[in-house]
mmCIF file of C-alpha atoms in Angstrom:
data_model
loop_
_atom_site.group_PDB
_atom_site.id
_atom_site.type_symbol
_atom_site.label_atom_id
_atom_site.label_comp_id
_atom_site.label_asym_id
_atom_site.label_seq_id
_atom_site.Cartn_x
_atom_site.Cartn_y
_atom_site.Cartn_z
ATOM 1 C CA MET O 1032 14.310 57.337 -8.761
ATOM 2 C CA ASN O 1033 13.134 54.670 -6.329
ATOM 3 C CA PRO O 1034 9.434 54.719 -5.406
ATOM 4 C CA MET O 1035 8.520 55.819 -1.909
ATOM 5 C CA THR O 1036 8.149 53.034 0.661
ATOM 6 C CA HIS O 1037 5.282 53.024 3.164
ATOM 7 C CA PHE O 1038 5.809 51.509 6.589
ATOM 8 C CA LEU O 1039 3.154 50.092 8.907
ATOM 9 C CA ALA O 1040 4.277 50.210 12.556
ATOM 10 C CA LEU O 1041 2.730 48.553 15.613
ATOM 11 C CA GLU O 1042 3.135 49.371 19.317
ATOM 12 C CA THR O 1043 1.746 47.163 22.123
ATOM 13 C CA SER O 1044 4.514 47.263 24.714
ATOM 14 C CA CYS O 1045 2.329 48.275 27.666
ATOM 15 C CA ASP O 1046 -1.195 49.648 27.810
ATOM 16 C CA GLU O 1047 -1.485 51.666 24.582
ATOM 17 C CA THR O 1048 -2.496 49.925 21.373
ATOM 18 C CA ALA O 1049 -1.038 51.971 18.544
ATOM 19 C CA ALA O 1050 -0.434 51.849 14.816
ATOM 20 C CA ALA O 1051 1.130 54.343 12.453
ATOM 21 C CA VAL O 1052 1.941 54.752 8.797
ATOM 22 C CA PHE O 1053 5.023 56.672 7.696
ATOM 23 C CA THR O 1054 7.315 56.853 4.698
ATOM 24 C CA ASP O 1055 11.017 56.256 4.124
ATOM 25 C CA GLU O 1056 11.347 60.052 4.144
ATOM 26 C CA LEU O 1057 10.147 60.103 7.794
ATOM 27 C CA ARG O 1058 6.828 61.659 6.884
ATOM 28 C CA VAL O 1059 4.186 60.472 9.352
ATOM 29 C CA LEU O 1060 0.917 59.942 7.482
ATOM 30 C CA SER O 1061 -1.109 58.678 10.451
ATOM 31 C CA SER O 1062 -0.713 57.822 14.122
ATOM 32 C CA VAL O 1063 -3.571 56.155 15.994
ATOM 33 C CA VAL O 1064 -3.553 55.268 19.688
ATOM 34 C CA ALA O 1065 -6.224 53.391 21.647
ATOM 35 C CA SER O 1066 -5.817 54.067 25.346
ATOM 36 C CA GLN O 1067 -6.598 51.480 28.022
ATOM 37 C CA THR O 1068 -6.590 53.962 30.911
ATOM 38 C CA ASP O 1069 -10.230 53.293 31.852
ATOM 39 C CA LEU O 1070 -9.587 49.536 32.052
ATOM 40 C CA HIS O 1071 -6.705 49.873 34.499
ATOM 41 C CA ALA O 1072 -7.809 52.910 36.535
ATOM 42 C CA ARG O 1073 -9.620 50.970 39.269
ATOM 43 C CA PHE O 1074 -6.481 48.887 39.893
ATOM 44 C CA GLY O 1075 -4.241 51.937 40.218
ATOM 45 C CA GLY O 1076 -1.824 50.574 37.624
ATOM 46 C CA VAL O 1077 -1.482 48.442 34.516
ATOM 47 C CA VAL O 1078 -2.632 44.813 34.862
ATOM 48 C CA PRO O 1079 -0.614 42.810 32.296
ATOM 49 C CA GLU O 1080 -3.289 40.219 31.479
ATOM 50 C CA ILE O 1081 -5.955 42.883 30.977
ATOM 51 C CA ALA O 1082 -3.552 44.855 28.781
ATOM 52 C CA SER O 1083 -2.836 41.843 26.583
ATOM 53 C CA ARG O 1084 -6.510 41.031 26.079
ATOM 54 C CA ALA O 1085 -7.289 44.656 25.238
ATOM 55 C CA HIS O 1086 -4.505 44.662 22.641
ATOM 56 C CA LEU O 1087 -6.095 41.650 20.995
ATOM 57 C CA ARG O 1088 -9.416 43.490 20.732
ATOM 58 C CA ASN O 1089 -8.010 46.843 19.668
ATOM 59 C CA LEU O 1090 -5.148 46.083 17.318
ATOM 60 C CA LEU O 1091 -6.939 45.386 14.038
ATOM 61 C CA PRO O 1092 -9.368 48.328 14.372
ATOM 62 C CA VAL O 1093 -6.415 50.592 15.193
ATOM 63 C CA VAL O 1094 -4.454 49.345 12.166
ATOM 64 C CA ASN O 1095 -7.495 49.860 9.953
ATOM 65 C CA GLU O 1096 -7.932 53.432 11.214
ATOM 66 C CA ALA O 1097 -4.243 54.190 10.627
ATOM 67 C CA LEU O 1098 -4.549 52.982 7.016
ATOM 68 C CA VAL O 1099 -7.727 55.012 6.488
ATOM 69 C CA GLN O 1100 -6.165 58.181 7.867
ATOM 70 C CA ALA O 1101 -3.062 57.649 5.692
ATOM 71 C CA ASN O 1102 -5.367 57.102 2.685
ATOM 72 C CA ILE O 1103 -3.637 53.870 1.666
ATOM 73 C CA SER O 1104 -4.417 50.165 1.807
ATOM 74 C CA LEU O 1105 -2.410 47.170 3.011
ATOM 75 C CA LYS O 1106 -1.223 46.422 -0.524
ATOM 76 C CA ASP O 1107 0.628 49.768 -0.422
ATOM 77 C CA ILE O 1108 2.710 48.750 2.613
ATOM 78 C CA GLY O 1109 6.338 47.973 1.768
ATOM 79 C CA CYS O 1110 7.650 47.205 5.265
ATOM 80 C CA VAL O 1111 6.268 46.330 8.702
ATOM 81 C CA ALA O 1112 7.849 47.564 11.945
ATOM 82 C CA VAL O 1113 7.087 46.572 15.519
ATOM 83 C CA HIS O 1114 8.329 47.404 19.007
ATOM 84 C CA ASN O 1115 9.503 43.996 20.266
ATOM 85 C CA THR O 1116 11.465 45.148 23.348
ATOM 86 C CA PRO O 1117 11.248 46.111 26.180
ATOM 87 C CA GLY O 1118 7.805 45.884 27.773
ATOM 88 C CA LEU O 1119 5.207 43.502 29.164
ATOM 89 C CA VAL O 1120 5.852 40.156 27.520
ATOM 90 C CA GLY O 1121 2.214 39.275 26.886
ATOM 91 C CA ALA O 1122 1.469 42.703 25.478
ATOM 92 C CA LEU O 1123 4.548 42.656 23.261
ATOM 93 C CA LEU O 1124 3.614 39.235 21.907
ATOM 94 C CA VAL O 1125 0.344 40.574 20.503
ATOM 95 C CA GLY O 1126 2.121 43.220 18.463
ATOM 96 C CA VAL O 1127 4.995 40.962 17.409
ATOM 97 C CA SER O 1128 2.661 38.183 16.318
ATOM 98 C CA ALA O 1129 0.490 40.549 14.328
ATOM 99 C CA ALA O 1130 3.503 42.216 12.695
ATOM 100 C CA LYS O 1131 4.929 38.861 11.610
ATOM 101 C CA ALA O 1132 1.568 37.896 10.144
ATOM 102 C CA PHE O 1133 1.272 41.182 8.231
ATOM 103 C CA ALA O 1134 4.855 40.932 6.913
ATOM 104 C CA PHE O 1135 4.430 37.310 5.837
ATOM 105 C CA GLY O 1136 1.032 37.879 4.266
ATOM 106 C CA LEU O 1137 2.180 40.952 2.359
ATOM 107 C CA GLY O 1138 5.558 39.484 1.450
ATOM 108 C CA VAL O 1139 7.441 42.500 2.807
ATOM 109 C CA PRO O 1140 10.361 42.873 5.248
ATOM 110 C CA LEU O 1141 9.876 42.936 9.012
ATOM 111 C CA ILE O 1142 11.871 45.290 11.256
ATOM 112 C CA ALA O 1143 12.224 44.958 15.028
ATOM 113 C CA VAL O 1144 12.431 48.258 16.882
ATOM 114 C CA ASN O 1145 13.554 49.019 20.427
ATOM 115 C CA HIS O 1146 10.791 50.903 22.250
ATOM 116 C CA VAL O 1147 13.231 52.910 24.414
ATOM 117 C CA ALA O 1148 15.368 53.969 21.452
ATOM 118 C CA SER O 1149 12.171 55.016 19.696
ATOM 119 C CA HIS O 1150 11.404 57.482 22.489
ATOM 120 C CA ILE O 1151 14.654 59.256 21.631
ATOM 121 C CA PHE O 1152 13.852 59.051 17.923
ATOM 122 C CA ALA O 1153 10.558 60.832 18.647
ATOM 123 C CA CYS O 1154 12.755 63.877 19.260
ATOM 124 C CA ARG O 1155 14.242 63.429 15.788
ATOM 125 C CA LEU O 1156 10.744 63.380 14.318
ATOM 126 C CA ALA O 1157 9.748 66.496 16.252
ATOM 127 C CA ALA O 1158 12.876 68.407 15.233
ATOM 128 C CA ASN O 1159 12.478 67.335 11.593
ATOM 129 C CA ARG O 1160 16.272 67.234 11.269
ATOM 130 C CA ASP O 1161 19.219 65.201 12.473
ATOM 131 C CA ILE O 1162 19.794 65.578 16.232
ATOM 132 C CA PHE O 1163 22.599 63.074 16.687
ATOM 133 C CA PRO O 1164 24.930 62.928 18.531
ATOM 134 C CA CYS O 1165 23.037 63.896 21.670
ATOM 135 C CA LEU O 1166 22.415 63.021 25.278
ATOM 136 C CA GLY O 1167 19.172 61.083 25.573
ATOM 137 C CA LEU O 1168 16.899 60.922 28.611
ATOM 138 C CA VAL O 1169 14.062 58.397 28.531
ATOM 139 C CA VAL O 1170 11.700 58.987 31.420
ATOM 140 C CA SER O 1171 8.505 56.972 31.566
ATOM 141 C CA GLY O 1172 6.466 54.560 33.662
ATOM 142 C CA GLY O 1173 8.892 51.741 33.078
ATOM 143 C CA HIS O 1174 12.176 53.468 32.366
ATOM 144 C CA THR O 1175 14.351 56.275 33.656
ATOM 145 C CA ALA O 1176 17.718 56.205 31.915
ATOM 146 C CA LEU O 1177 20.393 58.399 30.367
ATOM 147 C CA PHE O 1178 22.115 57.472 27.084
ATOM 148 C CA ARG O 1179 24.910 58.737 24.955
ATOM 149 C CA CYS O 1180 23.354 58.621 21.497
ATOM 150 C CA ASP O 1181 26.032 58.837 18.802
ATOM 151 C CA THR O 1182 23.504 57.866 16.158
ATOM 152 C CA ALA O 1183 19.835 56.902 16.120
ATOM 153 C CA LEU O 1184 20.852 53.242 16.447
ATOM 154 C CA SER O 1185 23.873 53.617 18.709
ATOM 155 C CA LEU O 1186 22.835 54.143 22.331
ATOM 156 C CA GLU O 1187 25.261 53.737 25.204
ATOM 157 C CA LEU O 1188 23.657 53.458 28.631
ATOM 158 C CA LEU O 1189 25.203 56.008 31.005
ATOM 159 C CA GLY O 1190 22.974 55.254 33.962
ATOM 160 C CA GLY O 1191 19.469 54.239 34.978
ATOM 161 C CA THR O 1192 17.211 53.784 37.949
ATOM 162 C CA ARG O 1193 17.995 51.332 40.738
ATOM 163 C CA ASP O 1194 14.340 50.803 41.592
ATOM 164 C CA ASP O 1195 11.198 52.683 40.573
ATOM 165 C CA ALA O 1196 11.149 54.627 37.350
ATOM 166 C CA ALA O 1197 9.968 58.218 37.636
ATOM 167 C CA GLY O 1198 6.614 57.458 36.030
ATOM 168 C CA GLU O 1199 6.111 54.503 38.339
ATOM 169 C CA ALA O 1200 6.778 56.782 41.315
ATOM 170 C CA PHE O 1201 4.178 59.234 40.023
ATOM 171 C CA ASP O 1202 1.624 56.409 39.828
ATOM 172 C CA LYS O 1203 2.390 55.158 43.332
ATOM 173 C CA VAL O 1204 2.287 58.630 44.884
ATOM 174 C CA ALA O 1205 -0.976 59.351 43.072
ATOM 175 C CA ALA O 1206 -2.381 56.187 44.709
ATOM 176 C CA ILE O 1207 -1.113 57.295 48.137
ATOM 177 C CA LEU O 1208 -2.819 60.667 47.671
ATOM 178 C CA GLY O 1209 -6.000 59.169 46.192
ATOM 179 C CA LEU O 1210 -5.593 61.014 42.895
ATOM 180 C CA GLY O 1211 -6.318 58.156 40.508
ATOM 181 C CA PHE O 1212 -4.566 56.682 37.482
ATOM 182 C CA PRO O 1213 -2.536 57.556 35.459
ATOM 183 C CA GLY O 1214 -0.510 59.251 38.161
ATOM 184 C CA GLY O 1215 1.574 61.685 36.130
ATOM 185 C CA PRO O 1216 -1.190 64.028 34.918
ATOM 186 C CA ALA O 1217 -3.101 63.605 38.201
ATOM 187 C CA VAL O 1218 -0.159 64.644 40.374
ATOM 188 C CA GLU O 1219 0.701 67.537 38.065
ATOM 189 C CA ARG O 1220 -2.862 68.878 38.267
ATOM 190 C CA GLU O 1221 -2.922 68.596 42.069
ATOM 191 C CA ALA O 1222 0.528 70.149 42.416
ATOM 192 C CA ALA O 1223 -0.554 73.267 40.513
ATOM 193 C CA THR O 1224 -2.054 74.788 43.670
ATOM 194 C CA GLY O 1225 0.514 73.382 46.103
ATOM 195 C CA ASN O 1226 3.679 74.701 47.700
ATOM 196 C CA PRO O 1227 6.704 72.784 46.322
ATOM 197 C CA LYS O 1228 8.720 73.792 49.385
ATOM 198 C CA ALA O 1229 6.189 72.613 51.963
ATOM 199 C CA HIS O 1230 8.058 69.300 52.392
ATOM 200 C CA HIS O 1231 11.741 68.708 51.796
ATOM 201 C CA PHE O 1232 11.639 65.244 50.316
ATOM 202 C CA PRO O 1233 14.832 63.280 49.564
ATOM 203 C CA ARG O 1234 16.604 63.708 46.235
ATOM 204 C CA ALA O 1235 18.581 60.509 45.894
ATOM 205 C CA PHE O 1236 22.083 60.767 44.368
ATOM 206 C CA ILE O 1237 21.603 64.449 43.509
ATOM 207 C CA ASP O 1238 25.087 65.338 44.784
ATOM 208 C CA ASP O 1239 26.574 62.033 43.649
ATOM 209 C CA GLY O 1240 28.584 62.029 40.424
ATOM 210 C CA ARG O 1241 27.103 58.717 39.341
ATOM 211 C CA LEU O 1242 24.412 59.013 36.696
ATOM 212 C CA GLU O 1243 21.910 56.865 38.591
ATOM 213 C CA PHE O 1244 18.401 57.390 39.853
ATOM 214 C CA SER O 1245 16.296 56.106 42.748
ATOM 215 C CA PHE O 1246 12.722 57.128 43.457
ATOM 216 C CA SER O 1247 11.592 54.394 45.844
ATOM 217 C CA GLY O 1248 12.756 56.297 48.945
ATOM 218 C CA LEU O 1249 11.017 59.442 47.736
ATOM 219 C CA LYS O 1250 7.738 57.543 47.363
ATOM 220 C CA THR O 1251 8.105 56.180 50.917
ATOM 221 C CA ALA O 1252 8.855 59.657 52.271
ATOM 222 C CA VAL O 1253 5.590 60.901 50.749
ATOM 223 C CA LEU O 1254 3.763 57.981 52.377
ATOM 224 C CA TYR O 1255 5.059 58.840 55.853
ATOM 225 C CA ALA O 1256 4.524 62.577 55.380
ATOM 226 C CA CYS O 1257 0.945 61.835 54.407
ATOM 227 C CA HIS O 1258 0.031 59.293 57.083
ATOM 228 C CA GLY O 1259 2.724 59.306 59.740
ATOM 229 C CA GLN O 1260 4.132 55.991 60.964
ATOM 230 C CA ASP O 1261 0.805 54.138 61.097
ATOM 231 C CA VAL O 1262 0.541 53.518 57.372
ATOM 232 C CA LYS O 1263 -1.456 50.298 57.784
ATOM 233 C CA LYS O 1264 -4.558 52.333 58.611
ATOM 234 C CA SER O 1265 -3.876 54.967 56.008
ATOM 235 C CA VAL O 1266 -6.698 56.641 54.128
ATOM 236 C CA PRO O 1267 -5.908 58.988 51.239
ATOM 237 C CA PRO O 1268 -6.233 62.648 52.219
ATOM 238 C CA GLY O 1269 -9.157 64.585 50.843
ATOM 239 C CA PRO O 1270 -8.900 67.669 48.629
ATOM 240 C CA GLY O 1271 -7.166 70.576 50.268
ATOM 241 C CA GLN O 1272 -3.869 72.338 50.810
ATOM 242 C CA LYS O 1273 -2.209 69.340 52.502
ATOM 243 C CA ARG O 1274 -2.705 67.109 49.486
ATOM 244 C CA ALA O 1275 -1.697 69.833 47.054
ATOM 245 C CA ASP O 1276 1.495 70.556 49.025
ATOM 246 C CA LEU O 1277 2.435 66.884 49.119
ATOM 247 C CA ALA O 1278 1.933 66.570 45.373
ATOM 248 C CA ALA O 1279 3.897 69.740 44.633
ATOM 249 C CA SER O 1280 6.780 68.809 46.941
ATOM 250 C CA PHE O 1281 7.007 65.324 45.458
ATOM 251 C CA GLN O 1282 6.940 66.642 41.899
ATOM 252 C CA ALA O 1283 9.631 69.232 42.724
ATOM 253 C CA ALA O 1284 11.914 66.477 44.033
ATOM 254 C CA VAL O 1285 11.537 64.380 40.861
ATOM 255 C CA VAL O 1286 12.122 67.404 38.630
ATOM 256 C CA ASP O 1287 15.209 68.445 40.616
ATOM 257 C CA VAL O 1288 16.788 64.996 40.334
ATOM 258 C CA LEU O 1289 16.091 64.561 36.622
ATOM 259 C CA THR O 1290 17.352 68.027 35.824
ATOM 260 C CA MET O 1291 20.541 67.701 37.885
ATOM 261 C CA LYS O 1292 21.420 64.324 36.400
ATOM 262 C CA CYS O 1293 20.960 65.672 32.882
ATOM 263 C CA LYS O 1294 23.193 68.610 33.787
ATOM 264 C CA GLN O 1295 25.869 66.270 35.132
ATOM 265 C CA ALA O 1296 25.640 64.051 32.056
ATOM 266 C CA LEU O 1297 25.976 66.984 29.654
ATOM 267 C CA ARG O 1298 29.132 68.121 31.443
ATOM 268 C CA LYS O 1299 30.602 64.613 31.654
ATOM 269 C CA THR O 1300 30.044 63.754 28.008
ATOM 270 C CA GLY O 1301 30.675 67.199 26.526
ATOM 271 C CA LEU O 1302 27.507 66.822 24.449
ATOM 272 C CA THR O 1303 25.594 70.001 23.687
ATOM 273 C CA ARG O 1304 22.158 68.607 22.843
ATOM 274 C CA LEU O 1305 19.637 66.937 25.162
ATOM 275 C CA ALA O 1306 16.810 64.842 23.713
ATOM 276 C CA VAL O 1307 14.051 63.840 26.134
ATOM 277 C CA GLY O 1308 11.363 61.239 25.523
ATOM 278 C CA GLY O 1309 8.822 59.181 27.441
ATOM 279 C CA GLY O 1310 5.504 59.924 29.102
ATOM 280 C CA VAL O 1311 6.941 61.893 32.029
ATOM 281 C CA SER O 1312 8.513 64.342 29.584
ATOM 282 C CA ALA O 1313 4.971 65.717 29.107
ATOM 283 C CA ASN O 1314 5.215 67.183 32.624
ATOM 284 C CA LYS O 1315 5.243 70.998 32.270
ATOM 285 C CA PRO O 1316 7.419 71.797 35.331
ATOM 286 C CA LEU O 1317 10.000 69.255 34.118
ATOM 287 C CA ARG O 1318 10.036 70.725 30.617
ATOM 288 C CA ALA O 1319 10.475 74.216 32.064
ATOM 289 C CA ALA O 1320 13.293 73.135 34.396
ATOM 290 C CA LEU O 1321 15.162 71.321 31.613
ATOM 291 C CA GLU O 1322 14.761 74.306 29.318
ATOM 292 C CA ALA O 1323 16.193 76.663 31.950
ATOM 293 C CA MET O 1324 19.083 74.299 32.728
ATOM 294 C CA CYS O 1325 19.985 73.824 29.071
ATOM 295 C CA ALA O 1326 19.917 77.569 28.495
ATOM 296 C CA LYS O 1327 22.420 78.073 31.322
ATOM 297 C CA GLU O 1328 24.599 75.203 30.065
ATOM 298 C CA GLY O 1329 24.568 76.403 26.481
ATOM 299 C CA ALA O 1330 22.881 73.195 25.322
ATOM 300 C CA GLU O 1331 19.991 72.620 22.927
ATOM 301 C CA LEU O 1332 16.890 70.928 24.325
ATOM 302 C CA VAL O 1333 14.700 68.781 22.095
ATOM 303 C CA ILE O 1334 11.404 67.489 23.504
ATOM 304 C CA PRO O 1335 8.570 66.168 21.314
ATOM 305 C CA PRO O 1336 4.998 67.497 21.456
ATOM 306 C CA LEU O 1337 2.778 65.724 23.949
ATOM 307 C CA ASN O 1338 1.354 63.241 21.432
ATOM 308 C CA LEU O 1339 4.855 61.909 20.750
ATOM 309 C CA CYS O 1340 5.883 61.774 24.415
ATOM 310 C CA THR O 1341 3.507 59.011 25.462
ATOM 311 C CA ASP O 1342 3.608 55.581 23.833
ATOM 312 C CA ASN O 1343 2.787 55.649 20.131
ATOM 313 C CA ALA O 1344 3.744 53.851 16.922
ATOM 314 C CA ALA O 1345 4.931 56.907 14.947
ATOM 315 C CA MET O 1346 8.183 56.951 16.898
ATOM 316 C CA ALA O 1347 8.873 53.475 15.475
ATOM 317 C CA ALA O 1348 9.954 55.431 12.390
ATOM 318 C CA LEU O 1349 13.348 54.550 13.805
ATOM 319 C CA ALA O 1350 12.777 51.475 11.622
ATOM 320 C CA VAL O 1351 13.649 53.600 8.579
ATOM 321 C CA GLU O 1352 17.240 53.805 9.845
ATOM 322 C CA LYS O 1353 17.377 50.000 9.997
ATOM 323 C CA TRP O 1354 15.645 49.676 6.633
ATOM 324 C CA LYS O 1355 18.361 51.785 4.999
ATOM 325 C CA ARG O 1356 20.937 49.308 6.364
ATOM 326 C CA ASN O 1357 18.899 46.196 5.424
ATOM 327 C CA GLU O 1358 18.684 45.193 9.100
ATOM 328 C CA PHE O 1359 15.578 43.066 8.854
ATOM 329 C CA ALA O 1360 14.120 40.828 11.543
ATOM 330 C CA PRO O 1361 13.976 37.033 11.180
ATOM 331 C CA ALA O 1362 10.690 35.222 10.652
ATOM 332 C CA ASP O 1363 10.944 33.782 14.187
ATOM 333 C CA LEU O 1364 11.268 37.218 15.868
ATOM 334 C CA ASP O 1365 10.216 36.991 19.519
ATOM 335 C CA ALA O 1366 9.166 39.468 22.179
ATOM 336 C CA ASP O 1367 11.882 40.426 24.658
ATOM 337 C CA PRO O 1368 10.510 42.020 27.846
ATOM 338 C CA ASN O 1369 13.950 42.975 29.128
ATOM 339 C CA TRP O 1370 16.484 45.233 27.546
ATOM 340 C CA LEU O 1371 18.212 47.475 30.104
#
């Protein structure tokens, strides 16, 4: 019987510095995330240079904490995995450089993992069983895309966003409404007391058979509904029913579009399982709408718990699938900011 292999995984694709330890049996022994939210909050979004510098400061302490929680040491690591695409190039480089150094120093294989594919694999971890084939929706600050996932490593892009990703739209609308950063949780909190039917905001492509998304026009509609035509002198609205209604109406539009496109994709592909990953999948109204839709369509819905929705290194356990196939990364592995 072969001895168990321990993996060390790193994630630095955007503004979360994360490390995890898991086994070749997909047992997650530790998952540590250092958030940079406070560093970027005053800018209303992620500043790439600040993110990269914070990764440099945080990475080694995060790795050390992951090893401590897993109750192992570096000498016990048999493979190193890293998200090398897609993401902010400077941020990715920190993780990729560190992963190559760890792999070389330990004399163990290095595996490159796609961050977007990992969000789907987080559903596999949550389900604790095989979920493939399935329809995959990745919905985050940088990505909104639908995939046909025949296996964990075989993703076919069915359609994506033409402009803003859903999470990006949440951040921008939160800035318009003066709700702070990150926008997703802030808008959801504000929307809780609002009327989702107060404003009928556009739902791009909702009646179009194409599996594409667009949230830029929705963001602009919120801007004009908030300030009228004179947006140059705009000041965020204060607390009150107006702001809550705007947040609720915006959120309802995003949820409607995401749910309808998943419904269309399920029918087009004939798949009967929907796996949803990415930070926006933590949104409670979205989870409820997808659950109701899947129940009506006779499909199974798989969404990870909140700690596996946002960026983390545990979902890089997708590396185990590559490890089984001896798909190791070269010593000159580079960061690739673009994938879709």
